[in-house]
CSV table of C-alpha atoms and ligand atoms in Angstrom, one decimal:
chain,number,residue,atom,x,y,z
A,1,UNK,CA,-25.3,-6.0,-8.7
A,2,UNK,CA,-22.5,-8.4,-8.7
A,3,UNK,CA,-21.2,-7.1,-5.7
A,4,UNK,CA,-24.4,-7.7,-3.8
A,5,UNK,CA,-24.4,-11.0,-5.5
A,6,UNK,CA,-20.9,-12.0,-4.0
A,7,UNK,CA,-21.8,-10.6,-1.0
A,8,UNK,CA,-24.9,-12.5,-0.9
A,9,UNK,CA,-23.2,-15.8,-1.8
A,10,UNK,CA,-20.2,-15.5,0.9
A,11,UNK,CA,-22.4,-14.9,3.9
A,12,UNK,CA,-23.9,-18.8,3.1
A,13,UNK,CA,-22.2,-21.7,3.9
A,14,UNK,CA,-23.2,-24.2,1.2
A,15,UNK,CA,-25.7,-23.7,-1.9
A,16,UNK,CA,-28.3,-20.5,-2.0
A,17,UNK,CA,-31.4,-21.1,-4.8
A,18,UNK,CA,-31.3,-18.7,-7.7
A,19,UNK,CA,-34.9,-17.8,-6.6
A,20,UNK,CA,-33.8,-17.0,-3.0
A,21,UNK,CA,-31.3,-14.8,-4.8
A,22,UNK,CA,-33.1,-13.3,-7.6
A,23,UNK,CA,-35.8,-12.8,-4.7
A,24,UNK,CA,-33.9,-11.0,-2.5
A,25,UNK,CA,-31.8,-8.9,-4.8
A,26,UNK,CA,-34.9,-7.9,-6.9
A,27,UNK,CA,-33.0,-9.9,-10.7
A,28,UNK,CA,-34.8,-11.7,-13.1
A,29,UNK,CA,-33.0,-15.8,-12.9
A,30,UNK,CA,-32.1,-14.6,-16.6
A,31,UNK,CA,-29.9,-11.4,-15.6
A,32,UNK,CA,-28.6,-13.5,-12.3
A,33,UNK,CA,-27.2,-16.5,-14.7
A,34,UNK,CA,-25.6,-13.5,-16.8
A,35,UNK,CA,-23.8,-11.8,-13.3
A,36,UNK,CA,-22.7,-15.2,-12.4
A,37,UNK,CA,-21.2,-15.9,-15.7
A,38,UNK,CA,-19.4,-12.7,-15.7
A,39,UNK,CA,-18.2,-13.4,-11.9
A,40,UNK,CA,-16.9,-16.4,-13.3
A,41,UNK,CA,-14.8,-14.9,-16.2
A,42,UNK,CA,-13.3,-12.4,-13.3
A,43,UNK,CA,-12.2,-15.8,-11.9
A,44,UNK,CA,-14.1,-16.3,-9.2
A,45,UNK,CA,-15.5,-19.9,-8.8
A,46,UNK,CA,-18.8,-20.3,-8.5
A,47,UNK,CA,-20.4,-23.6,-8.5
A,48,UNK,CA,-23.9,-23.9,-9.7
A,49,UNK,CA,-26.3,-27.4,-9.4
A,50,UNK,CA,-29.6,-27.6,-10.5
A,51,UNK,CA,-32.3,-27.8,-8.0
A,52,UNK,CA,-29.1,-27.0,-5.6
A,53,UNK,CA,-28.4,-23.6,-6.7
A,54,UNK,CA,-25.0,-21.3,-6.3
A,55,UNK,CA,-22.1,-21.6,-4.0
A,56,UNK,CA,-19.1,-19.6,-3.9
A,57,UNK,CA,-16.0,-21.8,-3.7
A,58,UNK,CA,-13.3,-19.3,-4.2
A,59,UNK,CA,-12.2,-15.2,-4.9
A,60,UNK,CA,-9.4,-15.0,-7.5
A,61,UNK,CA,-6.1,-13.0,-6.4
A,62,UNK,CA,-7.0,-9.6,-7.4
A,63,UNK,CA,-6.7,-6.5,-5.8
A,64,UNK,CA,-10.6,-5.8,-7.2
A,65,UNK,CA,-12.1,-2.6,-5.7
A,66,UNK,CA,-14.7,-4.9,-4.4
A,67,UNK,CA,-12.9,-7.3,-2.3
A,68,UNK,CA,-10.3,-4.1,-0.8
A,69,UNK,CA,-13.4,-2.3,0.3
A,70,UNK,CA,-15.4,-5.0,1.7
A,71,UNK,CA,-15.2,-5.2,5.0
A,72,UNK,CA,-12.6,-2.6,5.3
A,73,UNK,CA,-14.3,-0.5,7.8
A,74,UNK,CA,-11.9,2.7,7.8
A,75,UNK,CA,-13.7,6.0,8.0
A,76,UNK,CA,-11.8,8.0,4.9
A,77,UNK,CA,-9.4,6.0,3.8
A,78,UNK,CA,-10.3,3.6,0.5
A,79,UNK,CA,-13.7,5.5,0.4
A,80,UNK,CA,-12.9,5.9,-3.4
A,81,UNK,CA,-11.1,3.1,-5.3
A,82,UNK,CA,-9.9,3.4,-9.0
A,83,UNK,CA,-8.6,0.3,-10.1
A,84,UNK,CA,-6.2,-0.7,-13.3
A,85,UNK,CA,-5.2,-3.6,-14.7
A,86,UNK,CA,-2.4,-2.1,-15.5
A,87,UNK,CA,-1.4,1.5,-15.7
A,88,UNK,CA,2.1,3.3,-16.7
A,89,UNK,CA,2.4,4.9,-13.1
A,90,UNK,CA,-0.7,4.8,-10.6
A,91,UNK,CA,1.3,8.7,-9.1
A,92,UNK,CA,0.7,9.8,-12.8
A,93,UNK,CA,-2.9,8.6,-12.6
A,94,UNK,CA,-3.5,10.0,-9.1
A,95,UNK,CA,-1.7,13.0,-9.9
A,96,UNK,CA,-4.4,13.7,-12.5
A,97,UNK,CA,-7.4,12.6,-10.0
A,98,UNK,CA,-6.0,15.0,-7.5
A,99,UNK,CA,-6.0,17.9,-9.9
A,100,UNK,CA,-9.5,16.8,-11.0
A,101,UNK,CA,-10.6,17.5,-6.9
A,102,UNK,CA,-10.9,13.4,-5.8
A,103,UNK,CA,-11.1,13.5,-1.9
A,104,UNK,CA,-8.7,13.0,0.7
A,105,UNK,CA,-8.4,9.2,0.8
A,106,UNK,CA,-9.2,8.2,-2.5
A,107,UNK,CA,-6.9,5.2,-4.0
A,108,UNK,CA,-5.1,3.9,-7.3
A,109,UNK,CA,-4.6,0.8,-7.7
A,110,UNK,CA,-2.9,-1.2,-10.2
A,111,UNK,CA,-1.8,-4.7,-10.7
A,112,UNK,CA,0.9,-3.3,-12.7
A,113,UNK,CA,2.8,-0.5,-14.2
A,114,UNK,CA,4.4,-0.4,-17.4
A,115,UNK,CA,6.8,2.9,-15.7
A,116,UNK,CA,6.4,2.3,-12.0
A,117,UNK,CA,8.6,4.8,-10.3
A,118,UNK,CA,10.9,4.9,-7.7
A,119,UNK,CA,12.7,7.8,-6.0
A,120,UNK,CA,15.8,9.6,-7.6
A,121,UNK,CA,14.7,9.0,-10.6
A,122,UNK,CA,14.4,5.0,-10.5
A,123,UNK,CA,12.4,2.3,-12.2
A,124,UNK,CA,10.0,0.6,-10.0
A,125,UNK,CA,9.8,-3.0,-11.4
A,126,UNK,CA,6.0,-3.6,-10.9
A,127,UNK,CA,5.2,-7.0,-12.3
A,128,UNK,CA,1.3,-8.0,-12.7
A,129,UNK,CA,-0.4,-9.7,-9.7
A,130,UNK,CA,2.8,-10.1,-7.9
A,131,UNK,CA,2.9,-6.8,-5.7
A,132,UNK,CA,1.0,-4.1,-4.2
A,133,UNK,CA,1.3,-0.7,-5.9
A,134,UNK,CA,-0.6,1.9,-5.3
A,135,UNK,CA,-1.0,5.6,-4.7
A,136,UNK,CA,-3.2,7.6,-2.1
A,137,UNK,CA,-4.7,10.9,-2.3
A,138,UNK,CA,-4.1,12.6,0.7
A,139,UNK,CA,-5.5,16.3,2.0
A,140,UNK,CA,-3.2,16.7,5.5
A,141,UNK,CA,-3.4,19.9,7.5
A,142,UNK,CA,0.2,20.1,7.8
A,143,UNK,CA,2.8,22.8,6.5
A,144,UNK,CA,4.3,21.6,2.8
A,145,UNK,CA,7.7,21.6,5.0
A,146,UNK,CA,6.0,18.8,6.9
A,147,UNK,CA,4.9,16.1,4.1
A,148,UNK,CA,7.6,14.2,4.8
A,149,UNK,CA,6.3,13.2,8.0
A,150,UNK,CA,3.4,11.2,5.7
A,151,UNK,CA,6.3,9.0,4.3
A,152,UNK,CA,7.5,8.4,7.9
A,153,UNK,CA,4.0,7.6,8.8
A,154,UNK,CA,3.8,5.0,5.8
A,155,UNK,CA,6.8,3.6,6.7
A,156,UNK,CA,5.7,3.1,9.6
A,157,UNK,CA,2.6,1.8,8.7
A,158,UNK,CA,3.5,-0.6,6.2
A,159,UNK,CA,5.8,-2.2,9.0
A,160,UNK,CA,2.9,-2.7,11.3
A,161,UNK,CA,0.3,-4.4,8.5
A,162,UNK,CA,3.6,-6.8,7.5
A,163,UNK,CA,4.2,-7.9,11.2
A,164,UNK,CA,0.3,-8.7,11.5
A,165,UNK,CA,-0.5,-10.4,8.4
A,166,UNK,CA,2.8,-12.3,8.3
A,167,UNK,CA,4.4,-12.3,11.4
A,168,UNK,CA,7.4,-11.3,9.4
A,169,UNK,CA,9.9,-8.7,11.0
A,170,UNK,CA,10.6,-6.0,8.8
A,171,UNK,CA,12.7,-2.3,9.1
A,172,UNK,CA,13.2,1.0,7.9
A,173,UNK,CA,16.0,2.1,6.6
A,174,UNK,CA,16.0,6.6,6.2
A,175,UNK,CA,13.6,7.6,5.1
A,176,UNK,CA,11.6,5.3,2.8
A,177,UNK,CA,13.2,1.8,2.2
A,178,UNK,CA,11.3,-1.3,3.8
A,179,UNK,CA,13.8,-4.3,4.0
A,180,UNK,CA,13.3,-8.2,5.3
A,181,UNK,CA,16.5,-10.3,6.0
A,182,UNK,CA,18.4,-6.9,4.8
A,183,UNK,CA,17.2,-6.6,1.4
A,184,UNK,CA,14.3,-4.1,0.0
A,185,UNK,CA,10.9,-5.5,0.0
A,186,UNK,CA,9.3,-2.1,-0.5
A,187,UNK,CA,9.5,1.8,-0.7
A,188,UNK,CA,7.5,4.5,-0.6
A,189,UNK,CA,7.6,7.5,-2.7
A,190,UNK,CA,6.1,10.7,-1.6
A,191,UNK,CA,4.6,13.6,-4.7
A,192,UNK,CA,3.2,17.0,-3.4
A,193,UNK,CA,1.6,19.5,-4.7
A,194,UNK,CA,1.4,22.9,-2.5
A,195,UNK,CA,1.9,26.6,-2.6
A,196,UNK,CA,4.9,27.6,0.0
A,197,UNK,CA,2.4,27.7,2.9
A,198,UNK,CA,-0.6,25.0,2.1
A,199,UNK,CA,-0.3,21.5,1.0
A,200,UNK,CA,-3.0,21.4,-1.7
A,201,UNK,CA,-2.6,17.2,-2.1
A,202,UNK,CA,-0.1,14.8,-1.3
A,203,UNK,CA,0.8,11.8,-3.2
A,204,UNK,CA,1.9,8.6,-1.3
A,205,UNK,CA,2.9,5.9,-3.4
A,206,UNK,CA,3.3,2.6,-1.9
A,207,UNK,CA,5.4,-0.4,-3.8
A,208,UNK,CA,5.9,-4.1,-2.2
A,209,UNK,CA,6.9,-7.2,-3.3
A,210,UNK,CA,4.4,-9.5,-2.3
A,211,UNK,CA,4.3,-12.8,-3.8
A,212,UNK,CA,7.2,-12.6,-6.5
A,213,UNK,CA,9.1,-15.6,-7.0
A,214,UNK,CA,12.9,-15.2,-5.6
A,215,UNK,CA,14.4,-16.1,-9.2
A,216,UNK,CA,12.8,-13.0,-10.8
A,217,UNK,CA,14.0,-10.4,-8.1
A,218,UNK,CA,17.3,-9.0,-8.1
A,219,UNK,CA,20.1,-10.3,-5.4
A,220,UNK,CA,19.2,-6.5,-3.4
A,221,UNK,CA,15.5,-6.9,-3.2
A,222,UNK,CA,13.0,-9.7,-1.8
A,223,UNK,CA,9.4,-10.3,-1.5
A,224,UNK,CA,7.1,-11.5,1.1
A,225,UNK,CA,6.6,-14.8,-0.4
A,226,UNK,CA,10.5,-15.4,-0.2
A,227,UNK,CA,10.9,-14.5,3.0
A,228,UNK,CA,7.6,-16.2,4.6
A,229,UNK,CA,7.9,-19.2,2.1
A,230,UNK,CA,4.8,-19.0,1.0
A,231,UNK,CA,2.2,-17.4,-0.8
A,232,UNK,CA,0.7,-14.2,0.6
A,233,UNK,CA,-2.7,-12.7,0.4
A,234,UNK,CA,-2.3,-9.3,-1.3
A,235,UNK,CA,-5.9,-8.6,-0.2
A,236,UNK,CA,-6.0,-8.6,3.2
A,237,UNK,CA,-2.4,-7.1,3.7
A,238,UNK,CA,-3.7,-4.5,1.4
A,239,UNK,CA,-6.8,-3.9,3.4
A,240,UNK,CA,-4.5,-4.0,6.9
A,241,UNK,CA,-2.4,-1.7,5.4
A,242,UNK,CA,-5.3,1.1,4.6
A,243,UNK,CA,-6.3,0.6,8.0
A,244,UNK,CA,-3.2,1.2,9.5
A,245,UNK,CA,-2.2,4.2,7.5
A,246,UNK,CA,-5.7,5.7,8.5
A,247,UNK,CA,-5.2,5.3,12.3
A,248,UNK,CA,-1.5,6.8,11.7
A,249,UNK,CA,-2.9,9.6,9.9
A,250,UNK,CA,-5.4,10.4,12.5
A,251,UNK,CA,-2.8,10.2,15.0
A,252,UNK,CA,-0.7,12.8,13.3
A,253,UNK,CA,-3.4,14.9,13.4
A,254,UNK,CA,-4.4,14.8,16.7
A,255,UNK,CA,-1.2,14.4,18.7
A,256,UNK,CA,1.8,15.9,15.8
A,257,UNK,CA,4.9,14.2,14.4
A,258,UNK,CA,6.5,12.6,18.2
A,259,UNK,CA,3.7,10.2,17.9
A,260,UNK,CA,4.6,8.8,14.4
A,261,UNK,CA,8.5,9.4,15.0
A,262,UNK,CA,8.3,7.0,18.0
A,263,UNK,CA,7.5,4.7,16.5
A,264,UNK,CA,9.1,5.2,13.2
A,265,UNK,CA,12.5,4.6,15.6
A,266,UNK,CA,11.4,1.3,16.6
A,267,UNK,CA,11.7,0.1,13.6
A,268,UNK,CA,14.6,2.4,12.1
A,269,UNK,CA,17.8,0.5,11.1
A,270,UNK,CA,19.6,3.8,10.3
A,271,UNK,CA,20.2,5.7,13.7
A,272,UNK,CA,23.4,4.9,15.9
A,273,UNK,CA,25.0,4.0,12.2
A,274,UNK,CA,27.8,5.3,10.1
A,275,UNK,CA,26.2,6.6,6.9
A,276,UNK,CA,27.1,8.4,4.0
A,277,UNK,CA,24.6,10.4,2.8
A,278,UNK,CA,24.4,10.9,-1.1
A,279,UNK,CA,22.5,14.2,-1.4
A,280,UNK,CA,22.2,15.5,-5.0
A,281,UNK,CA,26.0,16.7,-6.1
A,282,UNK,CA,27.2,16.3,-2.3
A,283,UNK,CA,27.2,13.6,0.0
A,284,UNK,CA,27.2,14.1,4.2
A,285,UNK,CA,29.2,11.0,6.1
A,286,UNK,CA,28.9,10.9,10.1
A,287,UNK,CA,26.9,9.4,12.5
A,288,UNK,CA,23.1,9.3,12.1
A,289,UNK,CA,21.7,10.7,15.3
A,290,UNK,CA,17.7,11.0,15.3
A,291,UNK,CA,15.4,12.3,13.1
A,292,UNK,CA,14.2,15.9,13.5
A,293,UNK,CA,9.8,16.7,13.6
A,294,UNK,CA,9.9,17.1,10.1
A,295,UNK,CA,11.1,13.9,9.5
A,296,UNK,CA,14.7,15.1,8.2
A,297,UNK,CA,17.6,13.0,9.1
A,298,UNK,CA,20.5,14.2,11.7
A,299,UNK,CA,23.6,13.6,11.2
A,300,UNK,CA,26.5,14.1,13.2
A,301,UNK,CA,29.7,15.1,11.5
A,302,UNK,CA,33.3,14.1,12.5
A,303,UNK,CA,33.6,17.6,12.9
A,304,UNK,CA,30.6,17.3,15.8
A,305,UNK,CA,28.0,19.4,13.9
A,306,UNK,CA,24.7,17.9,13.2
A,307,UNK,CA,23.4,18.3,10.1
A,308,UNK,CA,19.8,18.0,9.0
A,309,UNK,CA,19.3,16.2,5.6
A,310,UNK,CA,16.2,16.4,4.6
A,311,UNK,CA,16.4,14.3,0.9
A,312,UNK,CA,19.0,11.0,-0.1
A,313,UNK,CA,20.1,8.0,-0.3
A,314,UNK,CA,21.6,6.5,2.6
A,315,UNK,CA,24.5,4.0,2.8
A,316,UNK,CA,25.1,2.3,6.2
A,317,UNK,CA,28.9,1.9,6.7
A,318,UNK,CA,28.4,0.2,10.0
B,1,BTN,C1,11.4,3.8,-3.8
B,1,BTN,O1,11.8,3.0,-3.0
B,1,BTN,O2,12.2,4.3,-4.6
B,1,BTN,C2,10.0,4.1,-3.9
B,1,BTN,C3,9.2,3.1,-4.7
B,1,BTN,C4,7.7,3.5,-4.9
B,1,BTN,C5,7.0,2.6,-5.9
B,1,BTN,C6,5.5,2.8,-5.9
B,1,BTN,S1,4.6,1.6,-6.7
B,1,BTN,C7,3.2,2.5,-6.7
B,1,BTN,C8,3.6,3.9,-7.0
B,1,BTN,N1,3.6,4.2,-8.4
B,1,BTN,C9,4.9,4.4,-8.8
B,1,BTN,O3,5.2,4.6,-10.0
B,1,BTN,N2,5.7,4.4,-7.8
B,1,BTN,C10,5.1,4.1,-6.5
């Protein structure tokens, strides 16, 4: 009922009657007062004057299941929201929904994690109301060998929503790191769970720093705010992002891995570089050539053979 209630208030311009509410959304004025109150606590201001009735003046800044959905308009994506004040890790929680059988599509979000995650083993500072972290269920027709396409695609994807909302410029370092003015603003980590020839679920988690202030981020990283000098709406990047992840996917599966790689390149920062790849005990140093159709890394050793890497951490030497 609330929902309909916001939705209600946000397509007038001005005051709506209670009656013309309770009316039209079939509430006693009793249980209406009751929603608003409640609407008010979830900080959303609404102004009520007798004889006048409701107006909605403004939506708080959270990520509510709600205000992602509305207006959305994506055909899978988002379809199912499960949202958390704050959570340890939303891949744990998803990881749990995806056992349970939640579609293809369905989302956790958090607006924070007490044991956000990064990859190799990292913390993922997650601090509440300041970032967007969450974690989609995904059901991709692709071999397990090829899941690291979807981190490519997210990559990818996150770039485009950035550049829309924004305007700000953003690249990709191999395979997963999103950076502004060459520090991190975001990275993706990718959790599967498959036999050797079927990808039963994938996990894509999806951290960015949105509007956290520059004095609480380390000298490496940076968020949206910082760079754009201004606060950001976390909703409708969120929502932007959903949608572009959705038409990537669909793209995947319709035309295969050249589409996404295409235009994972444009925004690459890695090929043409020197890089020393830190791979578990070893690390691989040449010249980062392209990536291959499963989204591994190619690197071109002094000795002239091309490697494929297909898991690090990348350092750019020049
Ligand atoms: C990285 O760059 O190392 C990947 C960071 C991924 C962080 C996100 S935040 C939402 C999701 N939940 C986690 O615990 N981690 C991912």
């Amino acid at each position: 009922m609330q929902e309909k209630i916001l939705d209600f208030l946000s397509k007038k311009q001005g005051y709506v009657s209670g009656d013309q509410i309770s009316h039209r959304l079939g509430v006693t004025r009793q249980a209406l007062w009751k929603h608003i109150q409640e609407l008010k606590n979830l900080g959303y201001e609404i102004v009520a004057v007798p004889h006048l009735g409701y107006r909605l003046d403004s939506c708080p800044d959270r990520l509510f299941p709600y205000a992602v959905t509305r207006e959305l308009n994506t055909h899978f994506l988002g379809k199912k929201v499960y949202y958390f004040d704050s959570v340890s890790s939303t891949m744990d929680t998803a990881m749990q929904l995806g056992m349970k059988g939640n579609p293809s599509g369905t989302l956790v979000l958090a607006e924070s994690q007490t044991k956000g995650r990064g990859r190799l083993g990292r913390n993922w500072f997650s601090p509440k109301y300041k970032g967007i972290y969450l974690s989609l269920i995904l059901k991709p027709r692709v071999l397990p060998a090829r899941a690291s396409m979807l981190t490519l695609l997210s990559a990818v994807s996150i770039c485009e929503a950035i550049k829309e909302m924004t305007g700000i410029d953003t690249q990709i370092k191999w395979p997963n790191d999103i950076l502004a003015g060459q520090k991190k603003l975001g990275g993706i980590l990718t959790e599967l769970v498959a036999s050797v020839d079927e990808i039963n679920f994938v996990i894509i988690g999806i951290g960015l720093n949105v509007n956290n202030d520059k004095k609480m981020l380390i000298s490496a990283a940076t968020s949206l705010k910082e760079q754009k000098k201004e606060f950001v709406n976390r909703i409708t990047l969120l929502q932007e992002l959903l949608r572009k992840i959705e038409v990537n996917y669909l793209l995947l599966e319709k035309e295969g891995s050249e589409s996404i790689i295409e235009k994972w390149r444009r925004y690459n920062i890695t090929l043409g570089k020197r890089v020393k790849v830190y791979c578990q005990r070893e690390h691989i140093e040449g010249e980062a050539v392209d990536i291959d159709t499963d989204g591994g890394l190619l690197v071109r050793k002094d000795s002239g053979i091309i490697e494929k890497v297909m898991a690090g951490d990348v350092v750019h030497a020049r």
